[in-house]
CSV table of C-alpha atoms in Angstrom, one decimal:
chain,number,residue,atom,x,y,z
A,7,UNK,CA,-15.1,30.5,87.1
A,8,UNK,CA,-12.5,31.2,84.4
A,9,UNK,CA,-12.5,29.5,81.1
A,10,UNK,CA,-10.3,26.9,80.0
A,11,UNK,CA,-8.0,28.6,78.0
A,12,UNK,CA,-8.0,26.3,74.3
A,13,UNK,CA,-4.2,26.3,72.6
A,14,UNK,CA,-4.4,25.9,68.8
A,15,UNK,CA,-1.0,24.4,67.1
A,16,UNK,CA,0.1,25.6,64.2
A,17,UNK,CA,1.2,23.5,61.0
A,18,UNK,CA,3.4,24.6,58.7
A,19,UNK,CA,3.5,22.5,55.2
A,20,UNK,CA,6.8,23.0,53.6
A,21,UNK,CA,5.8,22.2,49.4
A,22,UNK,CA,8.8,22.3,46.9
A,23,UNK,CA,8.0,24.0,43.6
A,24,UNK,CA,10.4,22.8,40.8
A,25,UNK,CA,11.2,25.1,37.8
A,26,UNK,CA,12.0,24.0,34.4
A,27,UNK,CA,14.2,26.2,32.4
A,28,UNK,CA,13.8,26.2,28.6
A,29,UNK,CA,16.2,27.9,26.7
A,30,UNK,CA,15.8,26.9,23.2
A,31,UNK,CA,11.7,28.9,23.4
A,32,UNK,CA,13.2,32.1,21.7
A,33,UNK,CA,15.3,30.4,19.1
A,34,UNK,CA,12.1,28.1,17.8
A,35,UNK,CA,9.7,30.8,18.2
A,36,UNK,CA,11.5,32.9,15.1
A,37,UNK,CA,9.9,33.2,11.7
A,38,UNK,CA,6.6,31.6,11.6
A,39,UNK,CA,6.0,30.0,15.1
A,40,UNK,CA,5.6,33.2,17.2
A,41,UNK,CA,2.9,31.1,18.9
A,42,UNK,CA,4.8,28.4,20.0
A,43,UNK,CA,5.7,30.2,23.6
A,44,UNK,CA,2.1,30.8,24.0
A,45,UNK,CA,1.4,27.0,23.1
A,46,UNK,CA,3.9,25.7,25.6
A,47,UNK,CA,2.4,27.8,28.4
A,48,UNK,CA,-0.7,26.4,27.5
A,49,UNK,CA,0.6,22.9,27.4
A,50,UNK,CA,2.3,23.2,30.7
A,51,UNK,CA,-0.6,24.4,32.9
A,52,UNK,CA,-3.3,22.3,31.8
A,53,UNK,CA,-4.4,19.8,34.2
A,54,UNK,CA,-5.4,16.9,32.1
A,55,UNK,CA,-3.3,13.8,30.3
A,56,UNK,CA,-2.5,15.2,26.9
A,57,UNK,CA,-3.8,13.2,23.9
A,58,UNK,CA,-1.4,11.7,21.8
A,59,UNK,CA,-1.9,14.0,19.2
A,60,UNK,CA,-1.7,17.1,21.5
A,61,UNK,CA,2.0,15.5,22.5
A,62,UNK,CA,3.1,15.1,18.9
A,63,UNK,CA,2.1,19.0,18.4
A,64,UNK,CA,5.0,19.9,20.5
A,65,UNK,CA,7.9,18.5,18.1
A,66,UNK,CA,7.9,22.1,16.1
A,67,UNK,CA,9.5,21.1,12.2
A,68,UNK,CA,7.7,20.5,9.2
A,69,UNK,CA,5.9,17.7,8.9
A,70,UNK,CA,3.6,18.8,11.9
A,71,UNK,CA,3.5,22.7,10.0
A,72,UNK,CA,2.2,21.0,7.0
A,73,UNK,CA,-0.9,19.1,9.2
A,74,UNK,CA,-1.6,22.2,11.3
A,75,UNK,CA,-1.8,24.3,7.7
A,76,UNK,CA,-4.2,21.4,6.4
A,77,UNK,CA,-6.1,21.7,9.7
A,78,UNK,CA,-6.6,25.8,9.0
A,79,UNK,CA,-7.5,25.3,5.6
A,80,UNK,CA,-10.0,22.1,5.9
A,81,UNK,CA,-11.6,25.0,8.3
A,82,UNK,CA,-12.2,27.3,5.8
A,83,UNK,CA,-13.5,24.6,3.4
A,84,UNK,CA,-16.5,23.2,5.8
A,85,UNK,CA,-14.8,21.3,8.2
A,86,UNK,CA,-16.4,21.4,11.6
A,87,UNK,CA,-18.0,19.4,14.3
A,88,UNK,CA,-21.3,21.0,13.2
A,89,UNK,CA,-21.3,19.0,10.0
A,90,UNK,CA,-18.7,16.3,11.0
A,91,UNK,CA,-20.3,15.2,14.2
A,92,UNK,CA,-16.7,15.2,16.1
A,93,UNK,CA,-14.9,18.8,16.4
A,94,UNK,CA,-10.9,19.6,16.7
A,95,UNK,CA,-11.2,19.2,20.3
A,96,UNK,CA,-7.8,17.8,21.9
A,97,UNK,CA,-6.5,18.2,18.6
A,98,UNK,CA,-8.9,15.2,16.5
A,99,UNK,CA,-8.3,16.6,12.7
A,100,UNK,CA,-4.9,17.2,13.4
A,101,UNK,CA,-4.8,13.2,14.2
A,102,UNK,CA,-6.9,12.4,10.9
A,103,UNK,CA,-5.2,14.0,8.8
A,104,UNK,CA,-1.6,12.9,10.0
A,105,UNK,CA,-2.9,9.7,9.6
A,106,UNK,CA,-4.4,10.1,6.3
A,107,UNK,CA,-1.1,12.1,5.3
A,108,UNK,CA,1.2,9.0,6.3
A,109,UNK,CA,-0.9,6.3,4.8
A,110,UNK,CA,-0.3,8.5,1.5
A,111,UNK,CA,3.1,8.6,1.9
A,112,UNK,CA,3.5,4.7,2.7
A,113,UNK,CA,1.5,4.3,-0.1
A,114,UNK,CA,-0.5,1.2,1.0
A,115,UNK,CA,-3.0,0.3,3.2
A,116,UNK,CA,-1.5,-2.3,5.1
A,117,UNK,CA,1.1,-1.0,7.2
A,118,UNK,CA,-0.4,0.1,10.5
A,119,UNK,CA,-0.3,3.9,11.5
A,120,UNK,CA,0.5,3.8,14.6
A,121,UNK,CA,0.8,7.0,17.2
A,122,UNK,CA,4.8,6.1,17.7
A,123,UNK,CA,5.1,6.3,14.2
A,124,UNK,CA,3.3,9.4,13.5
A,125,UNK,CA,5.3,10.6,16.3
A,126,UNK,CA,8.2,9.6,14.4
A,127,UNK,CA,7.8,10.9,11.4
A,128,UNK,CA,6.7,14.3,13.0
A,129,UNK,CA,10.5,14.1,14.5
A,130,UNK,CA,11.6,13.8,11.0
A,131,UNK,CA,12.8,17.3,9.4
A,132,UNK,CA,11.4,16.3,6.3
A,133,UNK,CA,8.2,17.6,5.4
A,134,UNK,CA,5.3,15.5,3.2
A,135,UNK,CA,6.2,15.9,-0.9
A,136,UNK,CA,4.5,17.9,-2.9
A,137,UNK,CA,2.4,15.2,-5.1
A,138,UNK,CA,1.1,14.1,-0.9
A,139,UNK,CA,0.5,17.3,-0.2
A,140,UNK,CA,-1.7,17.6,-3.5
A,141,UNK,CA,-3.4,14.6,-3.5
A,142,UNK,CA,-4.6,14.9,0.4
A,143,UNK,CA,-5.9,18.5,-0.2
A,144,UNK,CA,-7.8,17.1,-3.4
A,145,UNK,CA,-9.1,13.8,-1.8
A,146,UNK,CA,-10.3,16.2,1.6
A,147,UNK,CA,-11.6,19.0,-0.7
A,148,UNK,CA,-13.9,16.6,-2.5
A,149,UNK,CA,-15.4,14.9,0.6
A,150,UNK,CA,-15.6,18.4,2.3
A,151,UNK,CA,-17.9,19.3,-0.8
A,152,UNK,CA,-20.0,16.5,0.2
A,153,UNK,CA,-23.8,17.3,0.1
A,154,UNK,CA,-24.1,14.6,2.9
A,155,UNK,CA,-22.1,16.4,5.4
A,156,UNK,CA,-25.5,19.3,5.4
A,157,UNK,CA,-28.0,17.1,5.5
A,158,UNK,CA,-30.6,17.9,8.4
A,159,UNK,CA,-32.5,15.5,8.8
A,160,UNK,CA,-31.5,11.6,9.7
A,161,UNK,CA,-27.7,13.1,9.9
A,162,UNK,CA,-24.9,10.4,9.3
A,163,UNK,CA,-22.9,9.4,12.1
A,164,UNK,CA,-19.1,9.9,10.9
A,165,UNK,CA,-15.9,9.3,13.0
A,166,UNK,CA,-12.3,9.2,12.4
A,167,UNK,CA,-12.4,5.7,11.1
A,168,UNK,CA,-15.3,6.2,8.4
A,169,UNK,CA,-13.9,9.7,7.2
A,170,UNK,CA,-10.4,8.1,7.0
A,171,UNK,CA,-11.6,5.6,4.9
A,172,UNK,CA,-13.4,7.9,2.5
A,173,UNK,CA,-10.8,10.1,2.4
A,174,UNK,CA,-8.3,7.1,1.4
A,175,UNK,CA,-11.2,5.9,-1.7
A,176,UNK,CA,-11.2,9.1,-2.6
A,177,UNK,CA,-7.6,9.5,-3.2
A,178,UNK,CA,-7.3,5.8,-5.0
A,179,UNK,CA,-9.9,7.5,-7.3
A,180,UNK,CA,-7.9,10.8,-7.7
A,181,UNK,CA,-4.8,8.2,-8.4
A,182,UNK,CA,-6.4,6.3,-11.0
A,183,UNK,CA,-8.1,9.3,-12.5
A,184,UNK,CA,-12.0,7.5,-11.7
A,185,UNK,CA,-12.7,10.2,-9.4
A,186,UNK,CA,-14.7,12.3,-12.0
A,187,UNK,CA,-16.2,9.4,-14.2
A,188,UNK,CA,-17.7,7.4,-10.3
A,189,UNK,CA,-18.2,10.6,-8.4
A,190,UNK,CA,-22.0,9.8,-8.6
A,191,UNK,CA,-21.3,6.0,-7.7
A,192,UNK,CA,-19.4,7.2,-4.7
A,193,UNK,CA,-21.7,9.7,-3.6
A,194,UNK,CA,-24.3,6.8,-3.2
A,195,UNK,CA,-21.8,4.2,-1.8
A,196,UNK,CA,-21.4,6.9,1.1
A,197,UNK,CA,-24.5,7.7,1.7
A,198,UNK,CA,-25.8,3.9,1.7
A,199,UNK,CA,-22.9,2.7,4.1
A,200,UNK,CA,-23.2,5.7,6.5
A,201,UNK,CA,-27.1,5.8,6.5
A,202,UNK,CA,-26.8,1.9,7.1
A,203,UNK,CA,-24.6,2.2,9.9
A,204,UNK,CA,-27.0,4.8,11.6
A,205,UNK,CA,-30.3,2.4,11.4
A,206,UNK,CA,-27.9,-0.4,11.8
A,207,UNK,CA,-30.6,-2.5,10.2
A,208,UNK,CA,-30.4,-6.6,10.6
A,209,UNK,CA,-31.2,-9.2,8.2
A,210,UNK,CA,-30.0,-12.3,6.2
A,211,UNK,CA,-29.9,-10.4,3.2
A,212,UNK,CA,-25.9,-11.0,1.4
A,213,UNK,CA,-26.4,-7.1,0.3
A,214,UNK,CA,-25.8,-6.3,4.2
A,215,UNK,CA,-22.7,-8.3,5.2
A,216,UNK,CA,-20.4,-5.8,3.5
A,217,UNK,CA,-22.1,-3.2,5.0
A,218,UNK,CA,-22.2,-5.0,8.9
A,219,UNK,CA,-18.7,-5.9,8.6
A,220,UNK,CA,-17.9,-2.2,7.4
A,221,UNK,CA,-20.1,-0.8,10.8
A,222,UNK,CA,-17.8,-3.4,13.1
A,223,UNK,CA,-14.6,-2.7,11.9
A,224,UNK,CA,-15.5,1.8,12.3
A,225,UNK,CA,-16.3,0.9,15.8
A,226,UNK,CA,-13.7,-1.9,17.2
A,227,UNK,CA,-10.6,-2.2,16.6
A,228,UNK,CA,-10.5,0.8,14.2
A,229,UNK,CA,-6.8,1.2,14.2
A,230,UNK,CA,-5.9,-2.3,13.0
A,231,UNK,CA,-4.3,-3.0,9.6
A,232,UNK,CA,-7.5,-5.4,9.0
A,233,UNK,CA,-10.1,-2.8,10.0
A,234,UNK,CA,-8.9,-0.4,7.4
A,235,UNK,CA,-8.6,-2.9,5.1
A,236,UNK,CA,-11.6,-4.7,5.4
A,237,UNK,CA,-13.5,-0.8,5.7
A,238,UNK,CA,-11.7,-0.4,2.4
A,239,UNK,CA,-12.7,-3.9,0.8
A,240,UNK,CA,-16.2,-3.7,1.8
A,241,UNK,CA,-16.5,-0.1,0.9
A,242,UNK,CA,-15.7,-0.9,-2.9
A,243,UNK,CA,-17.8,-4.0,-3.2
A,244,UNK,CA,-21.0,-1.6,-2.3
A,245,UNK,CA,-19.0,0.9,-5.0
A,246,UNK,CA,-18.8,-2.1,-7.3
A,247,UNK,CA,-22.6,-2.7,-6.7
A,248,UNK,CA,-23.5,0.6,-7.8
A,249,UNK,CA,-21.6,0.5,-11.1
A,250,UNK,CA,-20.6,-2.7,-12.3
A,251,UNK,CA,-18.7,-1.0,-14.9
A,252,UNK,CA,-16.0,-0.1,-12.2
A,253,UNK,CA,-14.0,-2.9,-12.4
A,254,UNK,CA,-13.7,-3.4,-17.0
A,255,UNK,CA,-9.8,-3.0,-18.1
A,256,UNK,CA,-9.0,-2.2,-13.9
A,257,UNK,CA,-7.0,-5.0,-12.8
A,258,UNK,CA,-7.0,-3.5,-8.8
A,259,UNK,CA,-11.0,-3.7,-8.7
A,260,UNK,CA,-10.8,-7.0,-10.3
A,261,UNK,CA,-10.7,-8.6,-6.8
A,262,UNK,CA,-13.8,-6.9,-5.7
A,263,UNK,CA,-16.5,-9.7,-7.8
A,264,UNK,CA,-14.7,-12.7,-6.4
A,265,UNK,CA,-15.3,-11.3,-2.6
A,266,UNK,CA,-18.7,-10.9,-3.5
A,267,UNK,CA,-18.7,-14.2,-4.5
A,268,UNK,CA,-17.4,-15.3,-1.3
A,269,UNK,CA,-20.2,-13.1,0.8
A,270,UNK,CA,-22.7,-15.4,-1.2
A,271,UNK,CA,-21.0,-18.6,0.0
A,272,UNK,CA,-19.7,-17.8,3.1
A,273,UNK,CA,-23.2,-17.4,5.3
A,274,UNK,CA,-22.4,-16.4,8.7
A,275,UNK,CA,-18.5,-16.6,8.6
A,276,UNK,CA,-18.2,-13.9,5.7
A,277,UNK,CA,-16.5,-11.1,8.0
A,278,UNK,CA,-13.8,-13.9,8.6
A,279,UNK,CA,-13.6,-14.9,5.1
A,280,UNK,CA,-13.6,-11.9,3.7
A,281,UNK,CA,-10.4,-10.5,6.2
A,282,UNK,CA,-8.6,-14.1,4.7
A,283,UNK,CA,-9.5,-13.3,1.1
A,284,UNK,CA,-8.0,-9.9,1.4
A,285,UNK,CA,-4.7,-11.0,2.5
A,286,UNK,CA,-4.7,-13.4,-0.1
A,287,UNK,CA,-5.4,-10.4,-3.1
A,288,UNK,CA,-3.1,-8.1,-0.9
A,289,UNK,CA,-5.9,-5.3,-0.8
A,290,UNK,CA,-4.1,-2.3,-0.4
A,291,UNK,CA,-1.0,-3.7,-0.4
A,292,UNK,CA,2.5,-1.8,-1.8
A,293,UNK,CA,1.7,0.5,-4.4
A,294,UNK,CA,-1.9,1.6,-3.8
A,295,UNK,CA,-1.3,5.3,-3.6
């Protein structure tokens, strides 16, 4: 008996492959940015959502040059996931620093830093002055020296948030010309805020309030003109604790006893009152850098 004879159809998919020309590639790959072809292949083939800091990379000019130099050089100077506890992936220090760089060049604290308007100001053709430029690389430099960063055992748990804040202390320091007179006072301020925020330990003690509301605002809303504000605030009061002497003939420390005073009265509401007071001192307002 013969077999049934079994007919198999064949499917043919018709897919459409569109092509983007870009003719500009050889013109902006000139001079210094022969890698910028390389970059864009890269860009184009990788399967994942960019971050926004891997987007902003593409607008070539010289803003974005000066953070990518930073970037190179922070490497050579210690900066690494090993001793950072977050690495460059998708482009993180490149982030930071932009960041840091812009809050310098607004010069306060309270104007949000936004991704747009990083984005913007990398669209700019101006680069970052000269006196930025210096101050960043001094302020990063110093905390990059850090003894902290190399400690083995119980090792601190940075992030973008904390470093940014240390990085913008460090700077109001280099500003004022403190830095070399409180290095040793800052060295301990670090190392008791971080090593707090990794035991993350409780109690009704006033001494820990600055340091809680420090921990909440590096993990929440870390982004918001209040956090880094309030990060700031907090992070001078335990300064301020560690030398007293901080705030004789210094007007901008000056409002650092009164929100102590206010941790004292405040009881469970201090985080609150303490965001209030600062708006009412302008902390980090016009003029801090």
């Amino acid at each position: 008996m013969p077999r049934p004879v079994t007919q198999r159809a064949t499917v043919r998919l018709r897919l459409d492959i569109r092509l983007s020309l870009i003719k500009d590639v050889r013109r902006r790959s000139s001079g210094s940015h022969q890698e910028e072809p390389h970059e864009l292949f890269f860009r184009l083939n990788q399967p994942m959502t960019l971050t926004e800091a891997e987007k902003r990379n593409a607008f070539v000019g010289a803003a974005r040059n000066q953070v990518k130099e930073l970037v190179e050089w922070a490497g050579t100077r210690g900066m690494s996931g090993q001793r950072l506890g977050f690495s460059n992936a998708r482009m993180a220090y490149d982030d930071l620093l932009a960041r840091f760089l812009l809050t310098l060049e607004q010069g306060r604290l309270t104007e949000k830093v936004t991704a747009l308007r990083i984005t913007t100001r990398y669209r700019d053709k101006g680069a970052f002055s000269e006196p930025i430029m210096s101050l960043a690389t001094q302020a990063l430099d110093y905390f990059l020296q850090l003894e902290l960063l190399d400690r083995a055992e119980r090792r601190l748990k940075w992030n973008k948030a904390t470093v940014h804040t240390w990085l913008c202390l460090v700077a109001k320091l280099l500003k004022e010309g403190l830095l070399l007179e409180l290095g040793p006072a800052l060295y301990q301020t670090i190392e008791q805020v971080e090593s707090w925020r990794g035991r993350r330990l409780h109690g009704r003690s006033m001494y820990n309030v600055p340091l809680a509301v420090f921990h909440d605002r590096a993990t929440a809303r870390v982004a918001d003109v209040s956090s880094v504000v309030l990060r700031d605030l907090t992070a001078w009061m335990v300064l301020y604790r560690a030398e007293p002497g901080i705030i004789r003939n210094r007007s901008f420390i000056a409002p650092v006893e009164d929100a102590w005073q206010i941790v004292d009265q405040a009881g469970d509401d201090a985080g609150r009152e303490l965001a209030s007071f600062s708006g009412v001192v302008r902390w980090g307002d016009s003029g801090w850098f």
